[in-house]
């Protein structure tokens, strides 16, 4: 098994889980061919891994050779990079877990508009399994390419999907999702607009963020999604406002959420009140709380963007794909 993009924020978290996974043999950590980090150990970049993950990071010079050296690859790379290299691994029979958005929405038209590139692999787009783990267990068991959902889409869909499927929402009003992410959501590369002194709680991508159509497509209903960037390192808190129909009640909501997540060790429904980031940061959970009043519901979900929003969800998908206990190495 190898990780491409192992020096990045999501890749390093993945490396931590896969390195201690009893069913994994993590043989290679890779970065781009000309990366300044090639040749360093992961623990040099992330001192918290000292003595735990001292493995060297290699430059990805010969992708074909790397593809021949493994049976599973995790791509923790930018969308364009995953788009270009996933097919090379797939053609060699390697099972691909892609953390990027390159294979999440099976429509080639979506990519030029929301990702700024034309998609060259419609056959893989159609084959990819969307790895929202709690809802994809059967499909994952046969998957050769898993498109792990984005961080905002995971928090948003876990809050809404059971309620929509149970018919408890009045979708004549689009669900409205306001979500705030920590700065690690933007990745490790230095950029002025994500540097500490520049970030100040603010919405961005209003009406245009690529996660709006990703969420709408996979929920099967339109939503309004507004992301915000907050001045903290990790975590996403999504507050979802929606109109409910006559069958909705606190009891019905609880029944529906318990049916969806009662068996899950990862998605935790709160008995009362609302989740906060401090209960999920550094952990693979998504916590959910809700309230209903006067025909409307507010559902709040919280997760670590780098874990349930990326790396730990990818490992959950890997476990389900290969028949391991879903939370192996995560809890
Ligand atoms: N951060 C988050 O909260 C989330 C991220 N994601 C997705 O996960 C992916 C990774 O995100 P994140 O960890 O934040 O990104 P980072 O920018 O932190 O890391 C990107 C990694 O990819 C490497 N890389 C860049 N170009 C190449 C290349 N051509 N070949 C091989 N490796 C390359 C980088 O190293 P180097 O440049 O030195 O080569 C680095 O290791 C992205 O697609 C992102 O959208 C998904 C959900 C949440
Ligand atoms: C804070 C921040 O910048 N967040 C990222 C989303 C990170 C994520 O979910 O990744 P995907 O791009 O893989 O979907 C953004 O809004 O672009």
mmCIF file of C-alpha atoms and ligand atoms in Angstrom:
data_model
loop_
_atom_site.group_PDB
_atom_site.id
_atom_site.type_symbol
_atom_site.label_atom_id
_atom_site.label_comp_id
_atom_site.label_asym_id
_atom_site.label_seq_id
_atom_site.Cartn_x
_atom_site.Cartn_y
_atom_site.Cartn_z
ATOM 1 C CA UNK A 1 0.000 0.000 0.000
ATOM 2 C CA UNK A 2 1.239 3.518 -0.784
ATOM 3 C CA UNK A 3 0.162 7.105 -0.138
ATOM 4 C CA UNK A 4 0.686 9.817 -2.736
ATOM 5 C CA UNK A 5 0.678 13.291 -1.230
ATOM 6 C CA UNK A 6 1.838 11.961 2.129
ATOM 7 C CA UNK A 7 3.440 15.233 3.248
ATOM 8 C CA UNK A 8 0.138 17.136 3.025
ATOM 9 C CA UNK A 9 -2.281 17.667 5.867
ATOM 10 C CA UNK A 10 -4.652 14.875 4.849
ATOM 11 C CA UNK A 11 -1.835 12.564 3.684
ATOM 12 C CA UNK A 12 0.013 12.778 7.000
ATOM 13 C CA UNK A 13 -3.148 11.852 8.936
ATOM 14 C CA UNK A 14 -3.669 8.935 6.559
ATOM 15 C CA UNK A 15 -0.092 7.797 7.102
ATOM 16 C CA UNK A 16 -0.667 7.775 10.855
ATOM 17 C CA UNK A 17 -3.751 5.517 10.604
ATOM 18 C CA UNK A 18 -2.371 3.193 7.932
ATOM 19 C CA UNK A 19 1.014 2.793 9.614
ATOM 20 C CA UNK A 20 -0.614 1.298 12.708
ATOM 21 C CA UNK A 21 -3.316 -0.624 10.815
ATOM 22 C CA UNK A 22 -2.852 -4.353 11.515
ATOM 23 C CA UNK A 23 -3.930 -5.328 7.966
ATOM 24 C CA UNK A 24 -1.780 -2.799 6.095
ATOM 25 C CA UNK A 25 1.784 -2.838 4.913
ATOM 26 C CA UNK A 26 2.548 0.802 4.224
ATOM 27 C CA UNK A 27 5.485 0.517 1.841
ATOM 28 C CA UNK A 28 5.711 3.972 0.294
ATOM 29 C CA UNK A 29 5.058 7.634 1.074
ATOM 30 C CA UNK A 30 5.321 9.885 -1.998
ATOM 31 C CA UNK A 31 5.338 13.547 -2.970
ATOM 32 C CA UNK A 32 5.822 15.176 -6.374
ATOM 33 C CA UNK A 33 8.996 14.444 -8.329
ATOM 34 C CA UNK A 34 10.541 17.863 -7.592
ATOM 35 C CA UNK A 35 9.207 18.304 -4.074
ATOM 36 C CA UNK A 36 11.409 20.068 -1.537
ATOM 37 C CA UNK A 37 10.231 17.451 0.979
ATOM 38 C CA UNK A 38 11.441 14.399 -0.928
ATOM 39 C CA UNK A 39 14.091 12.560 1.076
ATOM 40 C CA UNK A 40 12.877 13.900 4.425
ATOM 41 C CA UNK A 41 11.120 11.754 6.976
ATOM 42 C CA UNK A 42 7.480 12.405 7.806
ATOM 43 C CA UNK A 43 8.462 13.062 11.417
ATOM 44 C CA UNK A 44 10.787 15.864 10.291
ATOM 45 C CA UNK A 45 7.771 17.626 8.798
ATOM 46 C CA UNK A 46 5.421 16.655 11.634
ATOM 47 C CA UNK A 47 7.398 16.338 14.890
ATOM 48 C CA UNK A 48 4.364 14.828 16.650
ATOM 49 C CA UNK A 49 5.156 11.647 14.666
ATOM 50 C CA UNK A 50 8.728 11.391 16.007
ATOM 51 C CA UNK A 51 9.450 7.762 16.891
ATOM 52 C CA UNK A 52 6.101 6.744 15.414
ATOM 53 C CA UNK A 53 6.360 7.580 11.730
ATOM 54 C CA UNK A 54 9.972 8.145 10.792
ATOM 55 C CA UNK A 55 9.500 6.716 7.306
ATOM 56 C CA UNK A 56 11.201 8.525 4.434
ATOM 57 C CA UNK A 57 9.153 10.359 1.822
ATOM 58 C CA UNK A 58 10.052 9.565 -1.797
ATOM 59 C CA UNK A 59 9.686 11.602 -4.986
ATOM 60 C CA UNK A 60 7.112 10.199 -7.422
ATOM 61 C CA UNK A 61 9.539 9.796 -10.332
ATOM 62 C CA UNK A 62 8.135 6.696 -11.984
ATOM 63 C CA UNK A 63 4.393 6.307 -11.416
ATOM 64 C CA UNK A 64 4.125 3.063 -13.398
ATOM 65 C CA UNK A 65 6.785 1.448 -11.226
ATOM 66 C CA UNK A 66 5.077 2.619 -8.031
ATOM 67 C CA UNK A 67 1.771 1.259 -9.375
ATOM 68 C CA UNK A 68 3.420 -2.125 -9.922
ATOM 69 C CA UNK A 69 4.704 -2.112 -6.331
ATOM 70 C CA UNK A 70 1.315 -1.976 -4.577
ATOM 71 C CA UNK A 71 -2.244 -3.265 -4.605
ATOM 72 C CA UNK A 72 -3.828 -0.244 -2.878
ATOM 73 C CA UNK A 73 -3.082 3.460 -3.258
ATOM 74 C CA UNK A 74 -4.425 6.468 -1.376
ATOM 75 C CA UNK A 75 -4.295 9.728 -3.327
ATOM 76 C CA UNK A 76 -4.108 12.711 -0.964
ATOM 77 C CA UNK A 77 -3.333 15.012 -3.862
ATOM 78 C CA UNK A 78 -4.933 18.013 -5.565
ATOM 79 C CA UNK A 79 -7.908 17.311 -7.851
ATOM 80 C CA UNK A 80 -5.938 17.723 -11.104
ATOM 81 C CA UNK A 81 -3.142 15.452 -9.867
ATOM 82 C CA UNK A 82 -5.576 12.716 -8.818
ATOM 83 C CA UNK A 83 -7.402 13.078 -12.146
ATOM 84 C CA UNK A 84 -4.156 12.449 -14.015
ATOM 85 C CA UNK A 85 -2.664 9.648 -11.945
ATOM 86 C CA UNK A 86 -5.639 7.571 -10.716
ATOM 87 C CA UNK A 87 -6.095 5.956 -14.173
ATOM 88 C CA UNK A 88 -2.458 4.802 -14.200
ATOM 89 C CA UNK A 89 -3.013 2.891 -10.960
ATOM 90 C CA UNK A 90 -6.429 1.586 -12.068
ATOM 91 C CA UNK A 91 -5.005 0.238 -15.318
ATOM 92 C CA UNK A 92 -2.499 -1.778 -13.264
ATOM 93 C CA UNK A 93 -5.303 -3.265 -11.151
ATOM 94 C CA UNK A 94 -4.537 -1.170 -8.062
ATOM 95 C CA UNK A 95 -7.508 -0.257 -5.835
ATOM 96 C CA UNK A 96 -7.634 3.557 -5.576
ATOM 97 C CA UNK A 97 -8.925 5.649 -2.665
ATOM 98 C CA UNK A 98 -8.952 9.256 -3.849
ATOM 99 C CA UNK A 99 -9.390 12.047 -1.307
ATOM 100 C CA UNK A 100 -9.753 14.729 -3.971
ATOM 101 C CA UNK A 101 -12.841 15.826 -5.885
ATOM 102 C CA UNK A 102 -11.656 14.362 -9.198
ATOM 103 C CA UNK A 103 -14.160 11.481 -9.280
ATOM 104 C CA UNK A 104 -16.958 12.568 -6.938
ATOM 105 C CA UNK A 105 -19.666 13.684 -9.368
ATOM 106 C CA UNK A 106 -20.424 11.487 -12.408
ATOM 107 C CA UNK A 107 -20.859 14.313 -14.906
ATOM 108 C CA UNK A 108 -18.078 15.578 -17.153
ATOM 109 C CA UNK A 109 -19.909 18.935 -17.503
ATOM 110 C CA UNK A 110 -19.470 19.579 -13.810
ATOM 111 C CA UNK A 111 -15.655 19.657 -13.955
ATOM 112 C CA UNK A 112 -14.867 22.646 -16.226
ATOM 113 C CA UNK A 113 -17.389 24.765 -14.314
ATOM 114 C CA UNK A 114 -16.425 23.844 -10.762
ATOM 115 C CA UNK A 115 -12.858 22.527 -10.998
ATOM 116 C CA UNK A 116 -11.503 24.443 -13.981
ATOM 117 C CA UNK A 117 -10.422 21.382 -15.991
ATOM 118 C CA UNK A 118 -12.022 19.049 -18.531
ATOM 119 C CA UNK A 119 -12.481 15.499 -17.320
ATOM 120 C CA UNK A 120 -10.780 12.987 -19.582
ATOM 121 C CA UNK A 121 -12.055 9.798 -17.900
ATOM 122 C CA UNK A 122 -15.874 9.560 -18.009
ATOM 123 C CA UNK A 123 -15.666 5.743 -17.720
ATOM 124 C CA UNK A 124 -13.925 6.033 -14.342
ATOM 125 C CA UNK A 125 -16.272 8.802 -13.234
ATOM 126 C CA UNK A 126 -19.163 6.405 -13.781
ATOM 127 C CA UNK A 127 -17.409 3.523 -12.011
ATOM 128 C CA UNK A 128 -16.302 5.479 -8.939
ATOM 129 C CA UNK A 129 -18.050 4.679 -5.657
ATOM 130 C CA UNK A 130 -18.840 7.787 -3.599
ATOM 131 C CA UNK A 131 -17.433 6.904 -0.196
ATOM 132 C CA UNK A 132 -19.833 8.485 2.257
ATOM 133 C CA UNK A 133 -19.073 5.451 4.392
ATOM 134 C CA UNK A 134 -22.317 5.184 6.392
ATOM 135 C CA UNK A 135 -24.330 4.966 3.158
ATOM 136 C CA UNK A 136 -21.995 3.097 0.844
ATOM 137 C CA UNK A 137 -21.227 -0.183 2.571
ATOM 138 C CA UNK A 138 -22.562 -2.484 -0.181
ATOM 139 C CA UNK A 139 -21.117 -0.504 -3.083
ATOM 140 C CA UNK A 140 -17.737 -0.232 -1.366
ATOM 141 C CA UNK A 141 -17.300 -3.985 -1.135
ATOM 142 C CA UNK A 142 -16.869 -4.170 -4.940
ATOM 143 C CA UNK A 143 -15.149 -0.812 -5.546
ATOM 144 C CA UNK A 144 -11.951 -0.371 -7.540
ATOM 145 C CA UNK A 145 -12.073 3.445 -7.308
ATOM 146 C CA UNK A 146 -13.428 5.198 -4.228
ATOM 147 C CA UNK A 147 -14.106 8.939 -4.365
ATOM 148 C CA UNK A 148 -13.950 10.022 -0.737
ATOM 149 C CA UNK A 149 -16.374 12.948 -0.177
ATOM 150 C CA UNK A 150 -15.182 16.450 0.600
ATOM 151 C CA UNK A 151 -15.081 17.707 4.165
ATOM 152 C CA UNK A 152 -18.086 20.064 3.931
ATOM 153 C CA UNK A 153 -20.132 17.523 1.934
ATOM 154 C CA UNK A 154 -19.545 14.875 4.608
ATOM 155 C CA UNK A 155 -20.765 17.069 7.480
ATOM 156 C CA UNK A 156 -23.691 18.387 5.419
ATOM 157 C CA UNK A 157 -24.911 15.068 4.071
ATOM 158 C CA UNK A 158 -24.648 13.216 7.370
ATOM 159 C CA UNK A 159 -26.953 15.866 8.860
ATOM 160 C CA UNK A 160 -29.501 15.780 6.040
ATOM 161 C CA UNK A 161 -29.524 12.443 4.243
ATOM 162 C CA UNK A 162 -31.508 10.304 6.726
ATOM 163 C CA UNK A 163 -34.161 13.044 7.091
ATOM 164 C CA UNK A 164 -34.563 13.456 3.330
ATOM 165 C CA UNK A 165 -34.754 9.699 2.773
ATOM 166 C CA UNK A 166 -37.417 9.400 5.487
ATOM 167 C CA UNK A 167 -39.444 12.183 3.842
ATOM 168 C CA UNK A 168 -39.430 14.429 6.915
ATOM 169 C CA UNK A 169 -38.348 17.634 5.161
ATOM 170 C CA UNK A 170 -40.443 20.056 3.126
ATOM 171 C CA UNK A 171 -38.077 20.471 0.221
ATOM 172 C CA UNK A 172 -40.097 23.281 -1.337
ATOM 173 C CA UNK A 173 -37.608 25.312 0.722
ATOM 174 C CA UNK A 174 -34.028 24.339 -0.109
ATOM 175 C CA UNK A 175 -32.073 23.257 2.975
ATOM 176 C CA UNK A 176 -29.632 26.028 3.891
ATOM 177 C CA UNK A 177 -26.179 24.950 5.023
ATOM 178 C CA UNK A 178 -23.847 27.437 6.710
ATOM 179 C CA UNK A 179 -20.551 25.805 7.560
ATOM 180 C CA UNK A 180 -17.284 27.054 9.020
ATOM 181 C CA UNK A 181 -13.957 25.328 8.460
ATOM 182 C CA UNK A 182 -10.557 25.697 10.053
ATOM 183 C CA UNK A 183 -7.658 26.804 7.883
ATOM 184 C CA UNK A 184 -6.175 23.302 7.434
ATOM 185 C CA UNK A 185 -9.059 22.781 4.987
ATOM 186 C CA UNK A 186 -7.055 24.781 2.480
ATOM 187 C CA UNK A 187 -4.026 22.454 2.638
ATOM 188 C CA UNK A 188 -0.422 22.927 3.696
ATOM 189 C CA UNK A 189 0.915 25.159 0.935
ATOM 190 C CA UNK A 190 1.520 28.693 2.112
ATOM 191 C CA UNK A 191 -0.887 31.278 0.669
ATOM 192 C CA UNK A 192 -1.512 34.859 1.713
ATOM 193 C CA UNK A 193 -5.266 34.478 2.167
ATOM 194 C CA UNK A 194 -4.831 31.498 4.512
ATOM 195 C CA UNK A 195 -1.975 32.864 6.597
ATOM 196 C CA UNK A 196 -2.759 33.386 10.276
ATOM 197 C CA UNK A 197 -2.864 37.197 10.356
ATOM 198 C CA UNK A 198 -4.995 37.404 7.217
ATOM 199 C CA UNK A 199 -7.752 34.972 8.176
ATOM 200 C CA UNK A 200 -10.765 36.539 9.836
ATOM 201 C CA UNK A 201 -14.134 34.759 10.005
ATOM 202 C CA UNK A 202 -15.713 35.366 6.624
ATOM 203 C CA UNK A 203 -17.867 33.580 4.025
ATOM 204 C CA UNK A 204 -16.345 32.655 0.692
ATOM 205 C CA UNK A 205 -17.468 30.921 -2.503
ATOM 206 C CA UNK A 206 -20.973 32.317 -1.972
ATOM 207 C CA UNK A 207 -23.361 30.545 -4.413
ATOM 208 C CA UNK A 208 -20.355 29.258 -6.362
ATOM 209 C CA UNK A 209 -18.482 26.761 -4.186
ATOM 210 C CA UNK A 210 -17.957 23.338 -5.838
ATOM 211 C CA UNK A 211 -19.324 21.573 -2.783
ATOM 212 C CA UNK A 212 -22.829 22.956 -3.403
ATOM 213 C CA UNK A 213 -23.392 20.804 -6.512
ATOM 214 C CA UNK A 214 -21.555 17.845 -4.916
ATOM 215 C CA UNK A 215 -23.937 17.942 -1.942
ATOM 216 C CA UNK A 216 -27.021 18.546 -4.119
ATOM 217 C CA UNK A 217 -26.138 15.728 -6.510
ATOM 218 C CA UNK A 218 -25.635 13.139 -3.798
ATOM 219 C CA UNK A 219 -28.644 14.198 -1.729
ATOM 220 C CA UNK A 220 -30.847 14.305 -4.828
ATOM 221 C CA UNK A 221 -32.178 17.742 -3.904
ATOM 222 C CA UNK A 222 -30.926 21.297 -4.271
ATOM 223 C CA UNK A 223 -29.330 22.981 -1.275
ATOM 224 C CA UNK A 224 -27.894 26.407 -0.558
ATOM 225 C CA UNK A 225 -24.394 26.041 0.822
ATOM 226 C CA UNK A 226 -22.236 28.833 2.222
ATOM 227 C CA UNK A 227 -18.754 27.994 3.508
ATOM 228 C CA UNK A 228 -16.872 30.210 5.962
ATOM 229 C CA UNK A 229 -13.221 30.267 6.910
ATOM 230 C CA UNK A 230 -12.519 30.597 10.632
ATOM 231 C CA UNK A 231 -9.306 31.487 12.420
ATOM 232 C CA UNK A 232 -8.647 28.069 13.881
ATOM 233 C CA UNK A 233 -6.646 25.090 12.741
ATOM 234 C CA UNK A 234 -9.000 22.156 12.378
ATOM 235 C CA UNK A 235 -12.656 21.257 12.374
ATOM 236 C CA UNK A 236 -15.892 21.986 10.537
ATOM 237 C CA UNK A 237 -19.176 22.967 12.103
ATOM 238 C CA UNK A 238 -22.205 22.935 9.774
ATOM 239 C CA UNK A 239 -25.507 24.535 10.786
ATOM 240 C CA UNK A 240 -28.326 23.353 8.540
ATOM 241 C CA UNK A 241 -31.709 25.097 8.495
ATOM 242 C CA UNK A 242 -34.652 23.412 6.811
ATOM 243 C CA UNK A 243 -38.408 23.350 6.656
ATOM 244 C CA UNK A 244 -40.058 20.212 8.015
ATOM 245 C CA UNK A 245 -43.391 18.626 7.108
ATOM 246 C CA UNK A 246 -46.274 17.475 9.317
ATOM 247 C CA UNK A 247 -44.771 14.071 10.140
ATOM 248 C CA UNK A 248 -41.696 15.680 11.692
ATOM 249 C CA UNK A 249 -41.282 15.663 15.465
ATOM 250 C CA UNK A 250 -38.379 15.299 17.818
ATOM 251 C CA UNK A 251 -39.296 11.646 18.306
ATOM 252 C CA UNK A 252 -39.436 10.949 14.533
ATOM 253 C CA UNK A 253 -36.096 12.720 13.976
ATOM 254 C CA UNK A 254 -34.531 10.583 16.714
ATOM 255 C CA UNK A 255 -35.995 7.380 15.255
ATOM 256 C CA UNK A 256 -34.680 8.235 11.806
ATOM 257 C CA UNK A 257 -31.193 9.248 12.985
ATOM 258 C CA UNK A 258 -30.997 6.167 15.224
ATOM 259 C CA UNK A 259 -31.949 3.923 12.308
ATOM 260 C CA UNK A 260 -29.216 5.507 10.180
ATOM 261 C CA UNK A 261 -26.489 5.772 12.804
ATOM 262 C CA UNK A 262 -27.537 3.673 15.822
ATOM 263 C CA UNK A 263 -25.064 0.949 14.770
ATOM 264 C CA UNK A 264 -22.287 3.446 13.935
ATOM 265 C CA UNK A 265 -19.305 4.078 16.171
ATOM 266 C CA UNK A 266 -18.397 7.120 14.086
ATOM 267 C CA UNK A 267 -21.578 9.186 13.783
ATOM 268 C CA UNK A 268 -22.824 10.153 17.233
ATOM 269 C CA UNK A 269 -26.285 11.599 17.813
ATOM 270 C CA UNK A 270 -26.334 13.843 20.870
ATOM 271 C CA UNK A 271 -29.051 13.196 23.467
ATOM 272 C CA UNK A 272 -29.563 16.948 23.750
ATOM 273 C CA UNK A 273 -27.926 20.208 22.764
ATOM 274 C CA UNK A 274 -25.548 20.829 19.893
ATOM 275 C CA UNK A 275 -22.098 19.592 18.991
ATOM 276 C CA UNK A 276 -18.922 21.629 19.185
ATOM 277 C CA UNK A 277 -15.519 21.292 17.588
ATOM 278 C CA UNK A 278 -13.670 20.409 20.783
ATOM 279 C CA UNK A 279 -15.445 17.026 20.907
ATOM 280 C CA UNK A 280 -14.324 15.979 17.430
ATOM 281 C CA UNK A 281 -11.008 17.648 16.607
ATOM 282 C CA UNK A 282 -8.288 14.989 16.371
ATOM 283 C CA UNK A 283 -10.940 12.248 16.356
ATOM 284 C CA UNK A 284 -12.745 10.395 13.549
ATOM 285 C CA UNK A 285 -16.290 11.239 14.684
ATOM 286 C CA UNK A 286 -19.119 13.296 13.262
ATOM 287 C CA UNK A 287 -21.405 14.560 16.040
ATOM 288 C CA UNK A 288 -24.988 15.626 15.301
ATOM 289 C CA UNK A 289 -27.571 17.561 17.312
ATOM 290 C CA UNK A 290 -30.865 19.150 16.297
ATOM 291 C CA UNK A 291 -33.893 21.190 17.368
ATOM 292 C CA UNK A 292 -37.337 21.611 15.798
ATOM 293 C CA UNK A 293 -39.564 24.632 16.257
ATOM 294 C CA UNK A 294 -42.551 26.066 14.453
ATOM 295 C CA UNK A 295 -42.162 24.114 11.213
ATOM 296 C CA UNK A 296 -38.390 24.416 10.936
ATOM 297 C CA UNK A 297 -35.461 22.279 12.018
ATOM 298 C CA UNK A 298 -31.895 23.249 12.752
ATOM 299 C CA UNK A 299 -29.421 20.386 12.533
ATOM 300 C CA UNK A 300 -25.803 20.910 13.529
ATOM 301 C CA UNK A 301 -22.969 18.563 12.614
ATOM 302 C CA UNK A 302 -19.312 18.755 13.625
ATOM 303 C CA UNK A 303 -16.275 16.821 12.446
ATOM 304 C CA UNK A 304 -12.540 17.170 11.982
ATOM 305 C CA UNK A 305 -12.133 18.210 8.337
ATOM 306 C CA UNK A 306 -8.887 16.233 8.084
ATOM 307 C CA UNK A 307 -10.363 13.069 9.645
ATOM 308 C CA UNK A 308 -14.051 12.273 9.064
ATOM 309 C CA UNK A 309 -13.817 14.972 6.372
ATOM 310 C CA UNK A 310 -10.867 13.236 4.668
ATOM 311 C CA UNK A 311 -8.337 10.718 6.081
ATOM 312 C CA UNK A 312 -10.317 8.677 8.608
ATOM 313 C CA UNK A 313 -13.265 8.426 6.222
ATOM 314 C CA UNK A 314 -10.858 7.093 3.577
ATOM 315 C CA UNK A 315 -9.671 4.450 6.067
ATOM 316 C CA UNK A 316 -13.302 3.630 6.948
ATOM 317 C CA UNK A 317 -13.894 3.063 3.206
ATOM 318 C CA UNK A 318 -10.761 0.911 2.976
ATOM 319 C CA UNK A 319 -11.945 -1.209 5.915
ATOM 320 C CA UNK A 320 -15.378 -1.680 4.356
ATOM 321 C CA UNK A 321 -13.872 -2.466 0.943
ATOM 322 C CA UNK A 322 -11.672 -5.237 2.302
ATOM 323 C CA UNK A 323 -14.030 -6.657 4.927
ATOM 324 C CA UNK A 324 -12.212 -5.366 8.012
ATOM 325 C CA UNK A 325 -13.997 -3.972 11.049
ATOM 326 C CA UNK A 326 -15.120 -0.488 9.962
ATOM 327 C CA UNK A 327 -13.199 1.402 12.634
ATOM 328 C CA UNK A 328 -10.033 -0.716 12.603
ATOM 329 C CA UNK A 329 -7.055 1.554 13.381
ATOM 330 C CA UNK A 330 -9.349 4.569 13.862
ATOM 331 C CA UNK A 331 -10.602 4.173 17.447
HETATM 332 N N1 LIG B 1 -7.481 19.638 3.851
HETATM 333 C C1 LIG B 1 -8.712 19.161 4.006
HETATM 334 O O1 LIG B 1 -9.405 19.473 4.993
HETATM 335 C C2 LIG B 1 -9.306 18.248 3.000
HETATM 336 C C3 LIG B 1 -8.652 17.958 1.829
HETATM 337 N N2 LIG B 1 -9.270 17.140 0.902
HETATM 338 C C4 LIG B 1 -8.612 16.850 -0.364
HETATM 339 O O2 LIG B 1 -7.476 16.002 -0.123
HETATM 340 C C5 LIG B 1 -6.443 16.327 -1.047
HETATM 341 C C6 LIG B 1 -5.193 16.697 -0.253
HETATM 342 O O3 LIG B 1 -5.500 17.834 0.522
HETATM 343 P P1 LIG B 1 -4.479 18.476 1.565
HETATM 344 O O4 LIG B 1 -3.831 17.408 2.353
HETATM 345 O O5 LIG B 1 -5.214 19.547 2.255
HETATM 346 O O6 LIG B 1 -3.403 19.114 0.570
HETATM 347 P P2 LIG B 1 -1.907 19.569 0.844
HETATM 348 O O7 LIG B 1 -1.662 20.712 -0.075
HETATM 349 O O8 LIG B 1 -1.684 19.756 2.294
HETATM 350 O O9 LIG B 1 -1.044 18.307 0.350
HETATM 351 C C7 LIG B 1 -0.930 17.943 -1.002
HETATM 352 C C8 LIG B 1 0.089 16.828 -1.112
HETATM 353 O O10 LIG B 1 0.236 16.436 -2.484
HETATM 354 C C9 LIG B 1 1.640 16.486 -2.839
HETATM 355 N N3 LIG B 1 1.719 16.717 -4.274
HETATM 356 C C10 LIG B 1 1.515 17.874 -4.951
HETATM 357 N N4 LIG B 1 1.648 17.670 -6.285
HETATM 358 C C11 LIG B 1 1.922 16.353 -6.461
HETATM 359 C C12 LIG B 1 2.190 15.531 -7.583
HETATM 360 N N5 LIG B 1 2.164 16.019 -8.836
HETATM 361 N N6 LIG B 1 2.463 14.214 -7.392
HETATM 362 C C13 LIG B 1 2.520 13.704 -6.145
HETATM 363 N N7 LIG B 1 2.270 14.419 -5.016
HETATM 364 C C14 LIG B 1 1.974 15.735 -5.184
HETATM 365 C C15 LIG B 1 2.180 17.590 -1.952
HETATM 366 O O11 LIG B 1 3.570 17.567 -1.796
HETATM 367 P P3 LIG B 1 4.560 18.413 -2.756
HETATM 368 O O12 LIG B 1 3.814 19.643 -3.220
HETATM 369 O O13 LIG B 1 5.732 18.732 -1.885
HETATM 370 O O14 LIG B 1 4.876 17.495 -3.883
HETATM 371 C C16 LIG B 1 1.482 17.209 -0.641
HETATM 372 O O15 LIG B 1 2.108 16.077 -0.076
HETATM 373 C C17 LIG B 1 -6.967 17.464 -1.933
HETATM 374 O O16 LIG B 1 -7.553 16.934 -3.094
HETATM 375 C C18 LIG B 1 -8.054 18.084 -1.068
HETATM 376 O O17 LIG B 1 -9.024 18.704 -1.850
HETATM 377 C C19 LIG B 1 -10.463 16.560 1.147
HETATM 378 C C20 LIG B 1 -11.142 16.797 2.297
HETATM 379 C C21 LIG B 1 -10.631 17.684 3.312
HETATM 380 C C1 LIG B 2 -11.007 25.953 4.148
HETATM 381 C C2 LIG B 2 -10.907 25.520 2.713
HETATM 382 O O1 LIG B 2 -10.304 26.186 1.892
HETATM 383 N N1 LIG B 2 -11.504 24.390 2.402
HETATM 384 C C3 LIG B 2 -11.506 23.818 1.080
HETATM 385 C C4 LIG B 2 -12.249 22.525 1.055
HETATM 386 C C5 LIG B 2 -11.478 21.339 1.491
HETATM 387 C C6 LIG B 2 -12.143 20.042 1.062
HETATM 388 O O2 LIG B 2 -13.147 19.518 1.422
HETATM 389 O O3 LIG B 2 -11.646 19.461 0.130
HETATM 390 P P1 LIG B 2 -12.086 19.107 -1.339
HETATM 391 O O4 LIG B 2 -11.603 20.259 -2.124
HETATM 392 O O5 LIG B 2 -11.357 17.845 -1.564
HETATM 393 O O6 LIG B 2 -13.520 18.898 -1.499
HETATM 394 C C7 LIG B 2 -12.170 24.760 0.090
HETATM 395 O O7 LIG B 2 -13.137 25.426 0.408
HETATM 396 O O8 LIG B 2 -11.768 24.712 -1.072
#
